[in-house]
PDB file of C-alpha atoms in Angstrom:
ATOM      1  CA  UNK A   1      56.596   9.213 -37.435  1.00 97.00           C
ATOM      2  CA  UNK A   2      55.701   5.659 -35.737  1.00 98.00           C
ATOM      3  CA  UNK A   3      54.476   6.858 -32.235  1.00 98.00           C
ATOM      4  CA  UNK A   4      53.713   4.158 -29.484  1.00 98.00           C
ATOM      5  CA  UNK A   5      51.929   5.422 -26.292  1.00 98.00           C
ATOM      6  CA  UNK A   6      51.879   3.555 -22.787  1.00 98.00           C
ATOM      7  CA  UNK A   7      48.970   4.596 -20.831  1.00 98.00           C
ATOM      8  CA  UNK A   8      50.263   4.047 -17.097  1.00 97.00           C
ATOM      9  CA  UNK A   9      46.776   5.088 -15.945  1.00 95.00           C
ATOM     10  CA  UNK A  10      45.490   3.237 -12.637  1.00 90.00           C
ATOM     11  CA  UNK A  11      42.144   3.131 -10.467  1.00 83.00           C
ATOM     12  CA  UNK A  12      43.920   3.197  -6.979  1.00 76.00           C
ATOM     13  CA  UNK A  13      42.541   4.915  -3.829  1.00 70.00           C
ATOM     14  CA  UNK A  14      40.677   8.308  -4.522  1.00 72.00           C
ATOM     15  CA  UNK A  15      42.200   8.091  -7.531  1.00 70.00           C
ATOM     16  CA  UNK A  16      40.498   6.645 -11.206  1.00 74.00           C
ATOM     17  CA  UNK A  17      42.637   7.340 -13.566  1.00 74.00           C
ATOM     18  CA  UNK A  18      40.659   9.745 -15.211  1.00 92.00           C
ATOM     19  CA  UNK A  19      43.026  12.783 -15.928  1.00 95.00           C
ATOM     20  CA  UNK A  20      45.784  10.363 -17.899  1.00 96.00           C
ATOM     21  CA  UNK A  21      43.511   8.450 -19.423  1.00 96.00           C
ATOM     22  CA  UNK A  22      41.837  11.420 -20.829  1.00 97.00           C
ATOM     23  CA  UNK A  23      45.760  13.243 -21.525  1.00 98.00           C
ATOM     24  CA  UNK A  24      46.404   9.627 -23.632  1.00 98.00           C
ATOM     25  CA  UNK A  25      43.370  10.262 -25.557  1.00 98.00           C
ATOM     26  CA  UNK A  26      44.269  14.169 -26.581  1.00 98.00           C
ATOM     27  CA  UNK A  27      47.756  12.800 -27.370  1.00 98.00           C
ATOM     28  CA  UNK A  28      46.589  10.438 -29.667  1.00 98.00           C
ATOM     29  CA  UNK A  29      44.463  12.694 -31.435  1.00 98.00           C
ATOM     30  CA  UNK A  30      46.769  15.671 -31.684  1.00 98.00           C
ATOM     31  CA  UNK A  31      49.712  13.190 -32.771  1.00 98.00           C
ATOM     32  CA  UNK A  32      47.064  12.350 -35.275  1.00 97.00           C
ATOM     33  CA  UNK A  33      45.570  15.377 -36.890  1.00 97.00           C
ATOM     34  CA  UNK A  34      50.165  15.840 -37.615  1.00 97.00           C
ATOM     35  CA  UNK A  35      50.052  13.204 -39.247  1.00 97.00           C
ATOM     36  CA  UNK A  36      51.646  10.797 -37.186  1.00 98.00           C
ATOM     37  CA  UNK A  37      50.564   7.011 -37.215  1.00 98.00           C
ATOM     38  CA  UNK A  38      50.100   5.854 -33.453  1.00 98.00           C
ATOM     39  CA  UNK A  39      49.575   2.803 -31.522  1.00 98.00           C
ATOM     40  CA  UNK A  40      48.580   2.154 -28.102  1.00 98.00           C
ATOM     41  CA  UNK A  41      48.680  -0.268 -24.807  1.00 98.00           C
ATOM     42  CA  UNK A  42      46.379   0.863 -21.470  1.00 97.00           C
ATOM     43  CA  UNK A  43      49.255  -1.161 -18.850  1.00 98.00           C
ATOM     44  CA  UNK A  44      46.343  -1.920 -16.391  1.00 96.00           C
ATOM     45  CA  UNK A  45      44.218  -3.770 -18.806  1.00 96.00           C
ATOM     46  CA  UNK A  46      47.423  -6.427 -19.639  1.00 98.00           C
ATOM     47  CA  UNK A  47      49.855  -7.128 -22.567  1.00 98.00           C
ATOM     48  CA  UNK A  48      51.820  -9.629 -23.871  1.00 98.00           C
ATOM     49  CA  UNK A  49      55.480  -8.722 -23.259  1.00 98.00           C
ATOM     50  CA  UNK A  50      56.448 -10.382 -26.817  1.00 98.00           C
ATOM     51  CA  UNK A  51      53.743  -8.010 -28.765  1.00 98.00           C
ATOM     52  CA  UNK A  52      54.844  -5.324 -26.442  1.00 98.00           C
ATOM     53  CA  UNK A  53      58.733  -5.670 -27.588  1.00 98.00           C
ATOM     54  CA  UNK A  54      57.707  -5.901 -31.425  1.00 98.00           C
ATOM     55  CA  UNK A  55      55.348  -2.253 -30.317  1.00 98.00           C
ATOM     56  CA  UNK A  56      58.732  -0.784 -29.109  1.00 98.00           C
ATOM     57  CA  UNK A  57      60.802  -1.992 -32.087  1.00 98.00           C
ATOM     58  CA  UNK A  58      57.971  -0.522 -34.519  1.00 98.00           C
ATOM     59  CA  UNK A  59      57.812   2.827 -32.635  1.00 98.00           C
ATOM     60  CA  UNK A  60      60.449   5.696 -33.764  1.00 98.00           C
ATOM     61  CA  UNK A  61      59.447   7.479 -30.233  1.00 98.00           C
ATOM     62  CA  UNK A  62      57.329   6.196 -27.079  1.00 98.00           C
ATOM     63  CA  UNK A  63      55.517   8.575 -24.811  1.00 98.00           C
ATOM     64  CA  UNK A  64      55.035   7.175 -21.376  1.00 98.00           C
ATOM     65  CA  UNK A  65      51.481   8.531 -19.531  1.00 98.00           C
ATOM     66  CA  UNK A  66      51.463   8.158 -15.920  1.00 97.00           C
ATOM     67  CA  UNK A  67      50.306   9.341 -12.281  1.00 96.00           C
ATOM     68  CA  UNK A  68      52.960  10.143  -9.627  1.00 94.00           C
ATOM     69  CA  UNK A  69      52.705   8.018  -6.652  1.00 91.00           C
ATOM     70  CA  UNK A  70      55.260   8.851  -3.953  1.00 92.00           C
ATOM     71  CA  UNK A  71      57.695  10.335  -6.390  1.00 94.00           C
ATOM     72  CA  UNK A  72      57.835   7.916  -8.787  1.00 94.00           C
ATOM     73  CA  UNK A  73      55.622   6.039 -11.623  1.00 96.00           C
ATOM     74  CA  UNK A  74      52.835   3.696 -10.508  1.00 95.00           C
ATOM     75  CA  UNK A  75      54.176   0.259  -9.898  1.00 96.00           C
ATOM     76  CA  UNK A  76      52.512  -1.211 -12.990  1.00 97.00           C
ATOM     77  CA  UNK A  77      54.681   0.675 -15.018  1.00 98.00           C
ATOM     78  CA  UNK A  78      57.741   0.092 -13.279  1.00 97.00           C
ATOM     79  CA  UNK A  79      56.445  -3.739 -14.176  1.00 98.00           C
ATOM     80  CA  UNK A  80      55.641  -3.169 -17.590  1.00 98.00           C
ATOM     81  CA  UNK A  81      59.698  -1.766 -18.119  1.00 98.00           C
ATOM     82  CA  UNK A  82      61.082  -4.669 -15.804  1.00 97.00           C
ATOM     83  CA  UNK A  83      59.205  -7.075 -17.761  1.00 98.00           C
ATOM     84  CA  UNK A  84      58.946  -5.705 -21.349  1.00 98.00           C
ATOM     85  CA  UNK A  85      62.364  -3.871 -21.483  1.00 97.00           C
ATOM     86  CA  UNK A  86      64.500  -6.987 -20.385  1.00 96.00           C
ATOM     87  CA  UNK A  87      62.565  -9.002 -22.880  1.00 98.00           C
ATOM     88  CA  UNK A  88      63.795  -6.577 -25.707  1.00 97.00           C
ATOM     89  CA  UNK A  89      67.633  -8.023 -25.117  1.00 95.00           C
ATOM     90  CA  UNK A  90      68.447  -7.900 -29.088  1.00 95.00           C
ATOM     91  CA  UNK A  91      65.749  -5.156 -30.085  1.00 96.00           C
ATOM     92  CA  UNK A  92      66.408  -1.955 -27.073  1.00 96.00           C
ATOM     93  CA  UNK A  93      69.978  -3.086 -26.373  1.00 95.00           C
ATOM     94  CA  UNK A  94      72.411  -5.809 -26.770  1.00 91.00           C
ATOM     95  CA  UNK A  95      74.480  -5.842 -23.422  1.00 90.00           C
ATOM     96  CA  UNK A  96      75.453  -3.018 -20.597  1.00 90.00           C
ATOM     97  CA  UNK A  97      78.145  -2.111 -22.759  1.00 90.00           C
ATOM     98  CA  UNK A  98      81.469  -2.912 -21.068  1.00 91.00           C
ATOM     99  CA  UNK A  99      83.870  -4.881 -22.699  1.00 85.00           C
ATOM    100  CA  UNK A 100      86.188  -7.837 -21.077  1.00 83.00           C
ATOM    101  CA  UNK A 101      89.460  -5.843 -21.760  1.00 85.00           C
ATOM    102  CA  UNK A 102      88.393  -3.156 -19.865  1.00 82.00           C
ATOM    103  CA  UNK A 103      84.654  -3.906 -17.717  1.00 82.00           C
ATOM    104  CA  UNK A 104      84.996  -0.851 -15.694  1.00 83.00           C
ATOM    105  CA  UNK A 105      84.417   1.586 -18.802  1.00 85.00           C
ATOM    106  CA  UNK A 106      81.206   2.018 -20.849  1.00 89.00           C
ATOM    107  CA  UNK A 107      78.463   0.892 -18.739  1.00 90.00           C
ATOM    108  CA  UNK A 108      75.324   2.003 -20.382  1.00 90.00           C
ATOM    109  CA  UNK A 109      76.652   2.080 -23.502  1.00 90.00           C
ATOM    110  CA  UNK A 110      74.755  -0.810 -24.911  1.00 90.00           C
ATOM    111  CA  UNK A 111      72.211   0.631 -26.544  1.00 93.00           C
ATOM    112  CA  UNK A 112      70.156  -0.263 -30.144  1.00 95.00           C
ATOM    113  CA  UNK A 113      67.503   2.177 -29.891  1.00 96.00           C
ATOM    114  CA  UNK A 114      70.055   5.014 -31.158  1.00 94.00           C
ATOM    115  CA  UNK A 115      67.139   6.218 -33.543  1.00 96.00           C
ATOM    116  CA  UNK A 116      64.363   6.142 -31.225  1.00 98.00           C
ATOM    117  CA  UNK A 117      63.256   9.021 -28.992  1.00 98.00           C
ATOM    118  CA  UNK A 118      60.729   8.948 -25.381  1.00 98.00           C
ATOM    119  CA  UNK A 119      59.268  11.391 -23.669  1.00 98.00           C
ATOM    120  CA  UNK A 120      57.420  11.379 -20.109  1.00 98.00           C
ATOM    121  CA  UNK A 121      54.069  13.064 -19.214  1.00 98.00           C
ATOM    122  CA  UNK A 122      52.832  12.994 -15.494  1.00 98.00           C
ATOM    123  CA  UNK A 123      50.880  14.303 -13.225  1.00 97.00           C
ATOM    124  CA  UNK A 124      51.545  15.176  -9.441  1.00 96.00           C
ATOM    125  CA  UNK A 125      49.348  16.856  -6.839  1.00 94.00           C
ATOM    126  CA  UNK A 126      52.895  18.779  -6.052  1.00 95.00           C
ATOM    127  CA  UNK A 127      52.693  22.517  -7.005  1.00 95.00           C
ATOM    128  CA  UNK A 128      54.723  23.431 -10.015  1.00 94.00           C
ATOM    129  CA  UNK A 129      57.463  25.474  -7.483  1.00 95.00           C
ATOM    130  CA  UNK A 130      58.123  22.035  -5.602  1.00 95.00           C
ATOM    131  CA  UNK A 131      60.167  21.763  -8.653  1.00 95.00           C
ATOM    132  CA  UNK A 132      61.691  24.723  -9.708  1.00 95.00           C
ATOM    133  CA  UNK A 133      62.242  26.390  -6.766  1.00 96.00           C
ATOM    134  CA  UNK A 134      65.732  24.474  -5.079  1.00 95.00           C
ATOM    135  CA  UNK A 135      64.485  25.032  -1.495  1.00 95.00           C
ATOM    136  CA  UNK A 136      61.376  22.855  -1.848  1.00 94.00           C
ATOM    137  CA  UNK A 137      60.945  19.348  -1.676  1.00 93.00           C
ATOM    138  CA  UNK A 138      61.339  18.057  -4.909  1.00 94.00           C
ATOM    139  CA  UNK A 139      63.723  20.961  -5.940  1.00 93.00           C
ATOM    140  CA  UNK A 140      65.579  19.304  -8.129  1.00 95.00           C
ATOM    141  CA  UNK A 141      62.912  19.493 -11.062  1.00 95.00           C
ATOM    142  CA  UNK A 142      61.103  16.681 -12.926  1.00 96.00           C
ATOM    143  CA  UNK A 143      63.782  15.565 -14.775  1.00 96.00           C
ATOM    144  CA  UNK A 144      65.574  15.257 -11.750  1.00 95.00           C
ATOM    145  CA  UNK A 145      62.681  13.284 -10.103  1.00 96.00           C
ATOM    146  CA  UNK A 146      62.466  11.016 -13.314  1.00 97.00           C
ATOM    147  CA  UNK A 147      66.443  10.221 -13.455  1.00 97.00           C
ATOM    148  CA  UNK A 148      65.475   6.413 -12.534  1.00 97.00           C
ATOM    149  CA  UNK A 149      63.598   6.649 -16.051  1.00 98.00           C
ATOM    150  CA  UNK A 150      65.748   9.133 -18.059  1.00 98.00           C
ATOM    151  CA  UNK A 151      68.552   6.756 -17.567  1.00 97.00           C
ATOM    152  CA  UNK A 152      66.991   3.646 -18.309  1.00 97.00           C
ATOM    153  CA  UNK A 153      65.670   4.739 -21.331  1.00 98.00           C
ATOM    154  CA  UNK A 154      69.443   6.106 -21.892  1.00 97.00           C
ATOM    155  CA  UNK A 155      70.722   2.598 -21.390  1.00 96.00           C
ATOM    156  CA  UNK A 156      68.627   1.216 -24.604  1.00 97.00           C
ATOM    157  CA  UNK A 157      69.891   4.379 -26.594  1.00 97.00           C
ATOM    158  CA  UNK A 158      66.983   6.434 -26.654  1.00 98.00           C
ATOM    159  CA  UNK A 159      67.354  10.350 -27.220  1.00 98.00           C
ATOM    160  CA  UNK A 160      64.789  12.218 -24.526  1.00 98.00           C
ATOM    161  CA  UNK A 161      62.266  14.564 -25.343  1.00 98.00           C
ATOM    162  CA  UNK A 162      61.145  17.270 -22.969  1.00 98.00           C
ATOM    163  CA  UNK A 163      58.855  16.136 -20.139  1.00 98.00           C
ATOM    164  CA  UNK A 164      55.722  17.512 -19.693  1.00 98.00           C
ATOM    165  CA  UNK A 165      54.025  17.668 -15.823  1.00 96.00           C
ATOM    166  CA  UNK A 166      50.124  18.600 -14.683  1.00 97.00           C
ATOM    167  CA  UNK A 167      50.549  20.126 -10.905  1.00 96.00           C
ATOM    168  CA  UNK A 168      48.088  20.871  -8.309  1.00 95.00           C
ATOM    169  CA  UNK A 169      45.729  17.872  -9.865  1.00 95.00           C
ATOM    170  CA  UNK A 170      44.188  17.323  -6.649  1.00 92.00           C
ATOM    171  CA  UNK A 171      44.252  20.278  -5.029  1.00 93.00           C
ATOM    172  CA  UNK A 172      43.539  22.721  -7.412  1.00 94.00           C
ATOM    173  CA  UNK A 173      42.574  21.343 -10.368  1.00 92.00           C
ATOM    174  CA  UNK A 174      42.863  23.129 -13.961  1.00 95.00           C
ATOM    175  CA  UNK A 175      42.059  20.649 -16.651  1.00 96.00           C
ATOM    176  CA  UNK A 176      41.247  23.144 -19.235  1.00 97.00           C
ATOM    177  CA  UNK A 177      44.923  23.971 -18.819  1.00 97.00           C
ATOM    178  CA  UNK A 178      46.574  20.716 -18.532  1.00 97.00           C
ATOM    179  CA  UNK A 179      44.982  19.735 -21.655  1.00 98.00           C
ATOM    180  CA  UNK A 180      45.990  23.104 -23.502  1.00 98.00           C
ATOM    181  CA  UNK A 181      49.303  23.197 -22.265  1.00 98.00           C
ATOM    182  CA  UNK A 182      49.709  19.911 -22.918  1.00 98.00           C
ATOM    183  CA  UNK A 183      48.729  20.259 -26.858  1.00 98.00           C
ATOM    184  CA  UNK A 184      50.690  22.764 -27.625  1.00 98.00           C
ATOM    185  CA  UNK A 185      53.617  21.081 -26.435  1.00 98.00           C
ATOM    186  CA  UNK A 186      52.936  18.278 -28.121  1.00 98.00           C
ATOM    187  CA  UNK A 187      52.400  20.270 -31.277  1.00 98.00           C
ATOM    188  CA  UNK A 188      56.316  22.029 -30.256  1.00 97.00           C
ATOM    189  CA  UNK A 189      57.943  18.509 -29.898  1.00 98.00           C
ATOM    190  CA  UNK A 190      56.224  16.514 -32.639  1.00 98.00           C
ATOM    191  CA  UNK A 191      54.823  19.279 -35.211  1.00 95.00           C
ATOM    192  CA  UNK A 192      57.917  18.839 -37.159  1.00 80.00           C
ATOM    193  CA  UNK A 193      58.868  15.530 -37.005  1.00 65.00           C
TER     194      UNK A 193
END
């Protein structure tokens, strides 16, 4: 399997990037030792958007890396989808869908990248029960959070994979953790692909 991975790390405030930089790194070497040929981009160091389409259209499955800042991905990452994603018209999709007999049916429906899959790995400062229980504040888990991204990746006909979070990164860190819990996941989703 062709995987590409999009490092969404960023140096901001107390922060330097450090933990998903270092999760990019195990995920290239566990998808690896599977056997899995891999390519890379680190977002914050700059791409060209034309190299970056012809990365997506090589890829069978992407696997975005990224901090969460105020409940959502760090704004160079939202940049690198505005600007790379539109720029795949003809490669990720082909229109919204709709047709002219009837425009207020299939929105989202689009879609060329039918045969590729994406997954989303993030980390928060947010306890793990700020997701899963419904009375906190971001009850409504991190898929729920994500739905900006699950559905945008849904528009260009991409099948998700399941997400995988590191809570309490500031707070109380576990590293050791993150990056077990992280391989073996990784090793569950891609062992058999």
């Amino acid at each position: 399997m062709k995987i590409y991975l999009l490092n969404g790390a960023k140096e901001f405030g107390n922060s330097k990037g450090r933990l998903n930089t270092t999760l990019h790194e195990l995920a290239k070497e566990t998808l690896s030792k599977l056997g899995h040929e891999t390519k890379e981009v680190i977002i914050d160091k700059g791409y060209d958007v034309q190299k970056e389409v012809q990365n997506l259209k090589w890829a069978d499955s992407i696997i975005h890396q990224f901090p969460a800042w105020w409940m959502c991905e760090p704004w160079i990452v939202k940049k690198y989808i505005d600007e790379v994603y539109l720029a795949s018209h003809g490669v990720l999709f082909n229109d919204d869908g709709r047709t002219r007999k009837d425009p207020s049916k299939k929105y989202g429906s689009g879609g060329l990248a039918q045969n590729k899959s994406y997954m989303l790995c993030s980390t928060w400062n947010a306890p793990l029960e700020a997701f899963t229980d419904k009375t906190q504040f971001l009850g409504i888990g991190i898929d729920g959070v994500f739905a900006h991204l699950h559905k945008a990746h849904e528009f260009c006909g991409m099948q998700k994979l399941p997400s995988f979070l590191c809570n309490d990164v500031v707070k109380n860190p576990q590293v050791e953790r993150y990056l077990a819990e992280y391989e073996a996941h990784l090793q569950k989703v891609f062992g058999n692909a």
